[in-house]
mmCIF file of C-alpha atoms in Angstrom:
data_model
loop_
_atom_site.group_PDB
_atom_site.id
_atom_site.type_symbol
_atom_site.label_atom_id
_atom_site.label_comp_id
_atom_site.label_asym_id
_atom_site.label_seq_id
_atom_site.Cartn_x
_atom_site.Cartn_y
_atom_site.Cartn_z
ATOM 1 C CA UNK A 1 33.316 152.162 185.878
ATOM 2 C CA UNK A 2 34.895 149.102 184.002
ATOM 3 C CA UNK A 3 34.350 147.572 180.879
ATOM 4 C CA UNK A 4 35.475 144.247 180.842
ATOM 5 C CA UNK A 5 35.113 142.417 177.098
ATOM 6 C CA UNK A 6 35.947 138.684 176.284
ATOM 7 C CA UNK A 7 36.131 137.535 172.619
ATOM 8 C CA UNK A 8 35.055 134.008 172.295
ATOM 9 C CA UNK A 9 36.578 131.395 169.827
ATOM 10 C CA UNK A 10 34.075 128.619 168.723
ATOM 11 C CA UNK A 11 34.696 125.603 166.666
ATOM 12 C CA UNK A 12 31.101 123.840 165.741
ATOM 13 C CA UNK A 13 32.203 120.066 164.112
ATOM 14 C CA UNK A 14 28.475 119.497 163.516
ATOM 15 C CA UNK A 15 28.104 122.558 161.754
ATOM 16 C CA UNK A 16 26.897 121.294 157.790
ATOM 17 C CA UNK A 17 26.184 124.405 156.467
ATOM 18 C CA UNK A 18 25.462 128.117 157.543
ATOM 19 C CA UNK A 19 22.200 127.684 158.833
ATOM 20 C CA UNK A 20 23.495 125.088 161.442
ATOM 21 C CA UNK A 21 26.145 127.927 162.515
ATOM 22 C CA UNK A 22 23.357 131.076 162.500
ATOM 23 C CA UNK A 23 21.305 128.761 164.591
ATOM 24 C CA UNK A 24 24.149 127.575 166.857
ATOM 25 C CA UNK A 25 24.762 131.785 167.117
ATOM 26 C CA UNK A 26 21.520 133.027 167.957
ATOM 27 C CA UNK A 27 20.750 130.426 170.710
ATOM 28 C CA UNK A 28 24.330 130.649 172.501
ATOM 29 C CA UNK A 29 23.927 134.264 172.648
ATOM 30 C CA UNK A 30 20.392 134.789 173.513
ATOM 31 C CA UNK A 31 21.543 132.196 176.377
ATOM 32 C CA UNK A 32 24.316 134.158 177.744
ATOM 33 C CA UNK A 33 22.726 137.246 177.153
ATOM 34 C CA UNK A 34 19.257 136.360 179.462
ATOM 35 C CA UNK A 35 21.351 134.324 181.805
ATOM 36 C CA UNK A 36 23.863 136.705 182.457
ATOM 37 C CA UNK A 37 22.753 140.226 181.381
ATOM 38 C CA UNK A 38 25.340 141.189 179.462
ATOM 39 C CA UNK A 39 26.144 142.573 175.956
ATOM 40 C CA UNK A 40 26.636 139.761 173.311
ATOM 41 C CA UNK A 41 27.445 140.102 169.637
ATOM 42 C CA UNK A 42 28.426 137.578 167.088
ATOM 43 C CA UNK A 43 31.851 138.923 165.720
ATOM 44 C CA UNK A 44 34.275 137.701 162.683
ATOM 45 C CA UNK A 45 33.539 135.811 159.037
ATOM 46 C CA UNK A 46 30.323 134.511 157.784
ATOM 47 C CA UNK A 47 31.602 132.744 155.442
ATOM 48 C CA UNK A 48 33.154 129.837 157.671
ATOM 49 C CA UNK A 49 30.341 128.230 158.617
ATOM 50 C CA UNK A 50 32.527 126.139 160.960
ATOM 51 C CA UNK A 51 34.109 129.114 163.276
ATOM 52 C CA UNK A 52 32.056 131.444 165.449
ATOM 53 C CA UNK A 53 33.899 134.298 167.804
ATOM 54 C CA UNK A 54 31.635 136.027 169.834
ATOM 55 C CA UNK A 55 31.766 138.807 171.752
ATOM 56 C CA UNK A 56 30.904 139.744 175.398
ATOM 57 C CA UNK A 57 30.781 142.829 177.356
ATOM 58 C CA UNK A 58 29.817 144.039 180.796
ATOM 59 C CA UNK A 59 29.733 147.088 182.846
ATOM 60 C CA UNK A 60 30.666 147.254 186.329
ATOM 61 C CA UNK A 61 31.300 149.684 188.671
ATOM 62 C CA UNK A 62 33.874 146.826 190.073
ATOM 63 C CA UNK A 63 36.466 145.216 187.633
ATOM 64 C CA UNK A 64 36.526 142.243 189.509
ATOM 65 C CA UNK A 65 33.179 141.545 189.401
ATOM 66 C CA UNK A 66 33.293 143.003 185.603
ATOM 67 C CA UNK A 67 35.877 139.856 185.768
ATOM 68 C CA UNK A 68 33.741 137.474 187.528
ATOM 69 C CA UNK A 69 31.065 137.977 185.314
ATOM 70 C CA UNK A 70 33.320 137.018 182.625
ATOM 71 C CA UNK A 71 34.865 134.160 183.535
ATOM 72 C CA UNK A 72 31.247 132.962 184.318
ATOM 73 C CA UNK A 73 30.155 132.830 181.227
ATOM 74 C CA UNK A 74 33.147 131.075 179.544
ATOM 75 C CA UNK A 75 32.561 128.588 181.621
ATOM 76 C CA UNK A 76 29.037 128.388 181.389
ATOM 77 C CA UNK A 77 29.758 128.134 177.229
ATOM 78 C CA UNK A 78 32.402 125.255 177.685
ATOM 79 C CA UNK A 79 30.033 123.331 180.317
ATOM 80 C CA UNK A 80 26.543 123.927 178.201
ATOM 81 C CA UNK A 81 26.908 121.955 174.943
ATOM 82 C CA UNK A 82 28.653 119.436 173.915
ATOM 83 C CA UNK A 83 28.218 120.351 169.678
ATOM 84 C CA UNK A 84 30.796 123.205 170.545
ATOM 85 C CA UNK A 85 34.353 122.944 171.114
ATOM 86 C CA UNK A 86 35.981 126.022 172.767
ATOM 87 C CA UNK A 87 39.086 126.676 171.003
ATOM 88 C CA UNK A 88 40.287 130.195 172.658
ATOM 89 C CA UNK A 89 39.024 132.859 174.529
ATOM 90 C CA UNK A 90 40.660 136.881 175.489
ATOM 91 C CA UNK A 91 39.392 138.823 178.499
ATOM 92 C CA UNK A 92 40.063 142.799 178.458
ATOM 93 C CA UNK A 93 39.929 145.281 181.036
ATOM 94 C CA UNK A 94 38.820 148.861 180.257
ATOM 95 C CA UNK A 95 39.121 150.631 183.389
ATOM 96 C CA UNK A 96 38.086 154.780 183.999
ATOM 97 C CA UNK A 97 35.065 154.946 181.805
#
């Protein structure tokens, strides 16, 4: 079994206030997580209404297609909206779970 994580940097220039960036949260990752079936959280500060890092995790008995999966959805987050900006993204390995 893998793990394979990727933490998600998000930079939302039409974000006005915190409601704009709670909104922009909850519908990116109810996206990825019914498109893709995988874990997704909403990591970091609340109080920069401007930055969002979330977090994604799968579970594969392959850690290429623990990879794949990955990869997948970072490009499915640059290519979906054009209100977010992709400003870095980290993909982990956790192998011999």
């Amino acid at each position: 079994m893998t793990i394979g994580f990727c933490r998600l940097e998000l930079y939302l220039p039409a974000a006005a206030s915190l409601k704009d960036r709670r909104q922009v949260a909850r519908s990116m990752t109810a996206r990825i997580r019914n498109k893709f079936n995988v874990a997704v959280a909403e990591l970091g500060d609340d109080r920069q209404w401007r930055y969002l890092t979330i977090g994604i995790c799968s579970l594969s008995n392959d850690s290429r297609h623990a990879n794949e999966i990955l990869s997948r959805v970072v490009s499915y987050v640059e290519e979906s909206r054009d209100d977010i900006e992709l400003l870095d993204y980290a993909t982990e390995m956790i192998p011999g779970v």
